Amino acid sequence: MDKSNWTSDFYSKVPKDPEGNKKYRGDRLREALSSPRKRAVEIQRCRRDLLYWINVYGWLYEPRTAKELPFITYPFQDAALLKAQAHLGEREICIAKSRDMGATWMLLYLLAHQWQFEPMMALGLVSSDADLVDKTNEPDALFWKIDFLLSHQPSFLRPRMDRQKFSLVNEDNGSTFTGVATT
């Protein structure tokens, strides 16, 4: 995996204000849906650039307001994501976090990007109990969040997948998510 260029010129063009971002997302989607060649270009942009993929196609769920929101990263999140991506698979990644900083969503997007775009990745999701790993209709569960973020992508980005309890397989590239509870 080439780590020499984690971001691209494409990401620098993504507006960070909510209205500008919404318009940009719509423009990118309409363009990608206009032809197979443009879809292929958009898939490559997402493959090459984690921050572009998140800021153009990423969504998160805010349970306190029951709202689905576009994931528009803050500069501190960009820095944390790129640092975590650079060290993924090479050394432990530790993030000291407080509530409402988006750390769980950030790391799940990082892992989902690897699962979606890199072949034969074996990724684990771990939490203190089984329900926090994988429970249907539980927004705090890690697999619920993975299911959410994948289901909110346009169909041309989503790979074929096999979803079982505590397991998600990318049938297009062989990458896997496996869930484990520590108790």
Backbone as a ProteinNet text record, in pm:
[ID]
protein_1_A
[PRIMARY]
MDKSNWTSDFYSKVPKDPEGNKKYRGDRLREALSSPRKRAVEIQRCRRDLLYWINVYGWLYEPRTAKELPFITYPFQDAALLKAQAHLGEREICIAKSRDMGATWMLLYLLAHQWQFEPMMALGLVSSDADLVDKTNEPDALFWKIDFLLSHQPSFLRPRMDRQKFSLVNEDNGSTFTGVATT
[TERTIARY]
84	0	89.2	74	154	99	181.3	138.5	195.4	244.7	310.2	212.7	87.5	-6	-144.9	-168.6	-296.9	-408.8	-378.5	-482.4	-449.8	-549.3	-533	-581.1	-559.6	-613.3	-765.7	-826.8	-972.8	-1025.7	-962.6	-1009.2	-1001.4	-900.2	-885.2	-999.9	-1073.9	-1185.8	-1320	-1322.5	-1447.9	-1482.4	-1597.2	-1637.8	-1667.6	-1631.9	-1654.6	-1778	-1832.6	-1955.6	-2072.4	-2173.3	-2280.4	-2352.1	-2387.3	-2459.4	-2370.1	-2247.7	-2154.1	-2121.7	-2106.7	-2077.3	-2194.3	-2316.2	-2435.4	-2442.5	-2418.7	-2421	-2310.2	-2190.1	-2077.2	-2105.2	-2160.6	-2196.9	-2295.3	-2397.2	-2496	-2434.9	-2346.5	-2278.7	-2193.6	-2117.1	-2032.1	-2116.7	-2225.8	-2312.8	-2375.8	-2429.2	-2489.5	-2386.9	-2266.4	-2161.4	-2125.7	-2109.9	-2073.8	-2182.9	-2306.7	-2417.1	-2439.4	-2370.2	-2392	-2322.4	-2219.5	-2152.5	-2065.3	-2044.3	-1955.7	-1813.2	-1762.5	-1627.1	-1616.2	-1716.2	-1713	-1731.1	-1807.4	-1819.1	-1684.1	-1614.3	-1482.8	-1384.5	-1389.8	-1303.1	-1336.6	-1464.3	-1506.3	-1465.8	-1477.5	-1434.2	-1284.5	-1205	-1060.8	-1029.6	-1104.5	-1084.3	-1107.3	-1213.8	-1245.1	-1140	-1094	-991.5	-861.7	-823.6	-696.2	-699.6	-819.1	-823.9	-933.1	-892.1	-983.2	-1065.2	-1001.3	-1072.1	-1172.7	-1139.2	-1235.4	-1356.8	-1333	-1441.7	-1535.2	-1477.9	-1560	-1639.6	-1573.6	-1637.5	-1732.8	-1727.8	-1820.1	-1929.2	-1897.6	-1995.1	-2024.1	-1959.1	-1976.3	-2095.9	-2162.1	-2274.8	-2257.3	-2313.4	-2316.9	-2454.4	-2477.1	-2605.8	-2585.1	-2664.5	-2660.6	-2781.6	-2761.5	-2875.9	-2952.1	-2885	-2954.2	-3061	-3041.8	-3141.3	-3209.7	-3167.3	-3219.3	-3204	-3087.6	-3061.8	-2946.3	-2961.9	-2853.1	-2785.2	-2654.7	-2579.9	-2465.8	-2437.5	-2318.2	-2194.5	-2098.7	-1974.3	-1882.1	-1872.4	-1781.2	-1675.6	-1555.6	-1451.3	-1397.7	-1354.6	-1284.8	-1135.1	-1056.9	-912.3	-845.5	-884.9	-822.7	-857.2	-976.4	-1012.8	-931.5	-911.4	-828.4	-689.2	-629.1	-493.6	-491.3	-590.2	-594.9	-616.5	-705.7	-732.4	-608.8	-540.3	-421.5	-308.9	-294.3	-190.8	-225.9	-351.9	-394.3	-378.2	-412.6	-399.8	-253.8	-165.4	-23.2	34.2	-23.1	29.3	-50.7	-161.9	-248.7	-171.7	-174.6	-107.3	40.9	95.5	237.7	267.4	175.6	192.8	57.8	50.2	-75.4	-117	-247.2	-302.9	-383.5	-348.7	-418.6	-468.1	-595.7	-652.9	-714.7	-661.5	-723.9	-841.4	-961.8	-1078.1	-1173.2	-1252.9	-1364.9	-1491.4	-1606.1	-1731.8	-1745.5	-1820.3	-1857.1	-1740.2	-1633.7	-1521.8	-1525.3	-1614.3	-1629.3	-1525.1	-1455.2	-1345.2	-1394	-1506.3	-1555.6	-1589	-1663.8	-1697.7	-1571.6	-1474.9	-1350.9	-1280.6	-1262.5	-1189.5	-1268.7	-1399.8	-1479.9	-1472.5	-1471.9	-1455	-1317.3	-1214.8	-1080.1	-1076.8	-1132.6	-1133.2	-1221.8	-1337.3	-1426.9	-1361.5	-1283.2	-1211.7	-1113.7	-1040.2	-947.1	-1023.2	-1132	-1213.8	-1269.8	-1310.8	-1376.6	-1279.2	-1163.5	-1076.2	-944.2	-907.5	-782.1	-813.8	-748.3	-778.8	-724.7	-800.2	-759.4	-723.5	-794.4	-774.3	-855.4	-795	-864	-872.2	-992.7	-1013	-1102.4	-1070.1	-1147.8	-1216.6	-1339.4	-1414	-1434.6	-1390.2	-1392.9	-1462.4	-1549.3	-1609	-1629	-1676.5	-1684.4	-1786.8	-1895.1	-1991.8	-2048	-2109.3	-2155.1	-2253.2	-2343.8	-2442	-2377.9	-2265.7	-2196.4	-2111.8	-2092	-2023.6	-2125	-2231	-2325.5	-2464.1	-2548.9	-2688.6	-2775.8	-2870.5	-2961.9	-3037	-3054.5	-3128.5	-3065.9	-2935.4	-2864.9	-2757.5	-2789	-2694	-2559.1	-2550.5	-2420.7	-2332.5	-2390	-2313.9	-2221.9	-2101.6	-2002.2	-2047.7	-2100.4	-2145.9	-2266.4	-2350.6	-2461.8	-2407.7	-2301.3	-2241	-2177.9	-2110.8	-2053.4	-2165.3	-2271.6	-2385.5	-2442.7	-2455.1	-2508.7	-2422.1	-2292.1	-2206	-2199.5	-2202.5	-2202.3	-2334.9	-2445.1	-2577	-2604.3	-2532.7	-2553	-2463.2	-2382.6	-2302.9	-2386	-2356	-2425.6	-2391.6	-2482.6	-2466.5	-2340.6	-2297.1	-2177.7	-2050.8	-2053.5	-1937.2	-1939.3	-2057.8	-2069.8	-2028.4	-1941.9	-1906.6	-2016.9	-2008.4	-2095.1	-2046.3	-2139.7	-2097.5	-2185.4	-2126.5	-2197.7	-2194.3	-2312.2	-2322.5	-2386.3	-2313.1	-2362.2	-2338.6	-2393.3	-2368.2	-2217.7	-2162.3	-2019.9	-1928.5	-1981	-1899.8	-1951.5	-1857.8	-1890.1	-1777.5	-1812.5	-1713.6	-1736.2	-1629	-1632	-1607.8	-1711.7	-1700.8	-1625.1	-1601.7	-1526.6	-1375.6	-1329.3	-1183.8	-1133.7	-1223.6	-1182.6	-1155.9	-1175.8	-1153.2	-1265.4	-1232.3	-1330.3	-1329.3	-1445.6	-1462.2	-1507.6	-1449.4	-1492.1	-1510.2	-1620.3	-1649.5	-1621.8	-1573.1	-1540.2	-1579.5	-1637.7	-1664.6	-1556.5	-1514.9	-1408	-1459.7	-1593.2	-1648	-1729.2
-116.4	0	123.6	210.5	331.9	438.6	481.9	582.8	720.3	740.2	866.4	981.2	952.3	1060.7	1023.9	1047	1008.3	1103.4	1227.9	1321.2	1368.1	1426.7	1467.9	1609.8	1659.9	1791.3	1790.6	1674.9	1667.4	1709.7	1664	1698	1847.6	1913.2	2057.8	2137.9	2078.8	2147.8	2123.8	2036.8	2003.8	2114.5	2180.5	2285.9	2228.1	2302.9	2259.1	2324.1	2426.5	2483.7	2393.6	2376.9	2280.1	2298.4	2419.2	2440.1	2413.3	2463.8	2438.8	2291.1	2223.1	2080.4	2002.4	2037.9	1969.4	1981.7	2102	2123.5	2043.3	2046.6	1973.9	1823.9	1770.5	1628.2	1594.9	1676.5	1653.4	1659.3	1757.1	1770.2	1647.2	1599.3	1482.5	1358.5	1343.1	1227.9	1231.1	1347.1	1358.4	1331.2	1384.1	1360.8	1213	1148	1006.6	920.7	958.4	879.8	905.5	1004.9	1040.7	947.5	874.7	783.1	683.4	565.5	466.6	518.8	593.9	647.7	744.4	830.4	926.2	856.4	746.9	667.1	607.5	554.3	494.2	598.3	718.9	826.7	858.4	864.7	897.2	786.8	662.9	551.3	562.7	597.6	613.7	729	838.3	949.8	902.5	828.4	778	678.4	592.2	493	562.6	664	732.5	826.1	873.9	983.4	963.4	917.6	894.6	1018.8	1135.2	1257.4	1300.6	1282.6	1312	1221.2	1090.2	992.7	1027	1060.5	1093.2	1221	1326.5	1457.3	1470.3	1376.6	1379.6	1273.7	1158.3	1049	1000.4	1058.2	1012.7	1074.7	992.5	1034.8	977.4	1044.5	990.4	1011.2	937.5	943	1003.9	1105.4	1170.4	1122.4	1028.2	968.7	1065.9	1168.8	1262.2	1343	1365	1439.8	1352.4	1226.3	1131.8	1188.6	1250.1	1308.2	1238.4	1224.4	1179	1303.7	1312.1	1432.3	1398.5	1488.3	1465.4	1475.7	1389	1392.3	1491.8	1609.5	1713.7	1726.6	1682.4	1676	1814.1	1823.7	1941.8	1922.2	2030.9	2016.4	1920.2	1921.2	1828.8	1684.1	1660.7	1526	1484.2	1577.2	1547.1	1502.7	1579.1	1546.8	1410.5	1384.9	1257.1	1140.4	1157.8	1051.2	1019	1122.2	1098.3	1033.8	1075.5	1014.7	868.5	841.3	703.2	619.1	673.8	600.2	567.5	661	638.7	527.5	507.7	407.4	277.8	274.7	157.3	33.9	-69.6	-193.6	-194.3	-82.5	-74.7	-54.6	14.2	36.6	64.6	56.7	81.3	226.4	245.5	379.3	405.6	509.3	544.1	687.4	707.1	841.3	873.3	976.4	1026.2	1111.7	1077.3	1147.8	1186.6	1285	1320.9	1298.9	1315	1296.6	1402.8	1369	1461.4	1505.6	1428	1461.2	1377.8	1280.6	1199.6	1091.1	1054.4	958.3	821.3	773.8	642.8	643.8	745.4	754.6	768.2	848.5	866	732.3	657.6	531.2	427.9	427.8	334.5	370	498.2	536.4	497.3	515	473.4	324.1	243.5	98.1	58.8	123.7	92.9	127.3	234.6	271	160.3	110	-0.2	-123.9	-156.9	-273.5	-260.6	-142.5	-121.3	-114	-54.3	-24.3	-101	-169.8	-245.5	-394.7	-475.6	-619.3	-693.3	-793.4	-891.7	-829.5	-726.2	-666.2	-745.9	-778.3	-846.8	-747.8	-697.3	-591	-639.6	-598.5	-640	-523.5	-547.2	-450.2	-510.3	-439.8	-492.3	-391.8	-442.3	-359.8	-444.1	-379.8	-446.3	-558.1	-549.3	-659.5	-679.5	-793.5	-833.2	-733.4	-678.7	-584.3	-455.9	-416.7	-296.9	-326.9	-452.1	-490.6	-499.8	-579.1	-601.9	-633.7	-534.9	-555	-475.8	-544.7	-480.4	-367.5	-258.5	-141.4	-77.6	-91.8	-29.8	64.2	195	290.3	300.2	250.8	250.6	133.1	34	-84.3	-51.7	-105.5	-76.1	-123.5	-244.6	-292.5	-213.2	-163.3	-78.5	44.1	103.2	221.6	186.6	72.2	28.5	7.2	-62.1	-82.6	51.2	145.8	277.7	349.1	355.5	431.9	368.4	236.5	171.3	189.8	181.6	193.8	335	433.3	571.1	612.2	520.9	549.1	519.8	586.6	551.4	408	345.3	203.1	176	270.5	245.5	236.4	285.9	275.1	149	99.3	-14.9	-145	-221.2	-352.5	-454.3	-567.8	-680	-726.9	-759	-797.4	-906.6	-979.5	-1082.7	-1040.2	-1012.7	-964.3	-1071.2	-1114	-1207.2	-1143.4	-1202.5	-1152.9	-1155.8	-1043.8	-1027.7	-1046.7	-1029.1	-1051.7	-971.8	-918	-850.4	-878.9	-937.8	-974.8	-891.6	-831	-762	-868.9	-906.3	-1015	-974.1	-844.6	-799.7	-803.3	-791.3	-788.6	-879.3	-950.7	-1045.1	-986.3	-857.2	-796.7	-834.2	-838.5	-882.3	-792.4	-779.4	-725.7	-842.4	-855.7	-954.7	-883.6	-914.6	-851.7	-944.3	-884.3	-960.1	-877.3	-943.2	-879.9	-921.6	-830.9	-863	-937.5	-945.2	-1018.5	-1136.5
0	0	0	-97.5	-109.3	-16	79.2	175	142.5	22.8	-9.8	-32.1	-64.2	-91.1	-40.6	88.2	147.1	110.1	77.6	34.3	-105.4	-168.2	-307.5	-326	-445.3	-480.5	-476.5	-493.3	-490.3	-353.9	-247.9	-114.3	-88.8	-139.7	-117.4	-178.7	-269.8	-335.1	-265.1	-165.4	-96.7	2	-16.5	78.1	216.2	319.4	456.9	518.9	457.1	510.5	470.4	557.3	530.3	396.3	360.5	233.6	112.8	116.9	7.7	-5.9	107.8	106.8	48	86.8	35.3	-117.4	-169.1	-314.3	-382	-324.8	-382.4	-385.9	-277.1	-272.6	-385.3	-400	-505.5	-643.9	-666.6	-796.7	-826.9	-726.8	-747.9	-777.3	-705.9	-726.4	-865.5	-904.7	-1038.5	-1148.1	-1131	-1230.5	-1238.8	-1122.8	-1122.3	-1185.9	-1165.1	-1219.8	-1369.4	-1424	-1564.9	-1663.5	-1620.3	-1713	-1637.2	-1693.1	-1628	-1609.9	-1705.5	-1694.2	-1576.4	-1559.3	-1448.4	-1313.6	-1310.7	-1189	-1151.9	-1250.8	-1225.2	-1171	-1224	-1175.1	-1029.6	-998.3	-860.7	-763.1	-804.6	-720.1	-692	-792.5	-772.7	-678	-688.3	-595.3	-451.9	-431.3	-296.8	-249.3	-337.4	-302.2	-260.6	-332.4	-308	-188.6	-150.4	-54.6	49.2	166.5	278	310.3	319.6	357.9	252.4	127	19.7	33.7	50.3	61.5	177.5	293.1	409.7	385.1	338.3	326.9	209	115.1	1.8	15.4	73.8	81.2	223.6	323.6	460.7	531.5	611.1	693.4	833	932	1066.3	1126.9	1232.1	1301.3	1438.2	1469.1	1599.5	1679.9	1773.7	1844	1934.2	1983.6	2074.5	2002.5	1872.8	1795.1	1690.9	1682.2	1581.8	1440.7	1414.4	1282.7	1213.6	1083	997.4	943.8	962.4	926.2	831.6	736.4	654.7	743.5	719.1	796.1	727.2	786	738.8	847.4	817	918.8	955.6	1081.5	1130.8	1106.9	1105.4	1084.9	1183.3	1311.3	1407.1	1372.3	1315.5	1273.3	1151.8	1058.1	941	984.5	1074.5	1121	1190.8	1276.4	1347.8	1252.4	1155.6	1058.6	975.4	927.7	844.1	925.3	1050	1135.2	1163.1	1195.5	1220.4	1094.5	980.4	854.4	824.9	852.4	827.2	914.3	1034.1	1127.3	1128.4	1058.4	1059.3	1012.1	1094.1	1059.9	1091.3	1134.9	1164.2	1312.5	1382	1524.6	1586.4	1718.5	1787.5	1769.9	1762.3	1750.6	1876.8	1948.5	2071.7	2058.8	2086.1	2079.8	2214.9	2281	2403.4	2358.6	2404.7	2352.3	2463.7	2431.7	2517.3	2435	2495.6	2423.7	2314.7	2212.4	2104.4	2015.9	2013	1924.5	1796.7	1790.5	1670.3	1654.4	1761.2	1749.1	1702.1	1754.4	1713	1564.3	1521.3	1378.6	1293.2	1338	1261.5	1241.2	1348.2	1336.7	1257	1271.3	1191	1042.7	1009.9	869.4	817.8	899.8	859.2	828.9	919	898.2	780.4	767	655.2	521.9	518.7	395.5	358.5	456.5	430.7	382.9	452.1	417.3	275.9	241.3	112.8	-4.5	16.6	-96.9	-100.1	5.8	8.2	12.9	-70.2	-71.7	50.5	90.6	192.1	327.6	367.2	498.7	600.8	713.6	823.5	938.8	964.5	1061.9	1175.2	1296.6	1412.7	1479.7	1525.9	1605.4	1743.7	1847	1983.1	2073.9	2161.3	2264.7	2389.8	2494	2624.6	2631.6	2554.2	2554.3	2413.8	2394.8	2261.3	2200.8	2281.9	2227.8	2177.5	2234.2	2185.7	2062.1	2033.1	1909.8	1796.9	1817.1	1708	1761.2	1760.8	1799.5	1701.4	1639.7	1546.2	1616.7	1547.2	1596.7	1720.4	1736.9	1849.3	1795.2	1785.5	1727.5	1798.2	1921.7	1990.3	1949.1	1883.2	1843.6	1725.3	1729.7	1625.6	1487.4	1477.7	1347.8	1297.2	1387.6	1345.4	1273.1	1327.8	1265.5	1129.7	1122.2	993.9	891.6	932.2	842.3	796.7	889.2	858.1	754.7	780.1	689.3	550.7	544.3	412.9	340.9	413.7	349.5	299.2	350.8	307.6	190.7	144.4	24.7	-99.4	-210	-333.9	-374.7	-442.5	-476.7	-559	-640.3	-722.3	-638.3	-515	-426.9	-340.9	-310.7	-219.4	-287.9	-222.3	-277.4	-247.4	-313.3	-275	-139.3	-50.7	83.4	140.6	234.6	309.5	455.5	511	649.1	736.6	836.3	936.7	1073.5	1177.3	1312.8	1340	1384.6	1416.4	1295.6	1175	1055.4	936.3	860.1	735	636.8	524.1	422.9	298.2	248.3	120	13.4	-57.5	-154.9	-280.5	-299.1	-416	-395.9	-269.6	-250.2	-137.2	-70.4	32.5	169.2	187.2	319.2	414.3	545.3	644.4	767.2	827.8	962.2	1049	1167.5	1264.5	1397.7	1465.7	1593.5	1710.4	1821.2	1942.2	2063.8	2162.8	2291.8	2390.6	2477	2572.4	2694	2711.4	2826.4	2778.4
[MASK]
+++++++++++++++++++++++++++++++++++++++++++++++++++++++++++++++++++++++++++++++++++++++++++++++++++++++++++++++++++++++++++++++++++++++++++++++++++++++++++++++++++++++++++++++++++++++

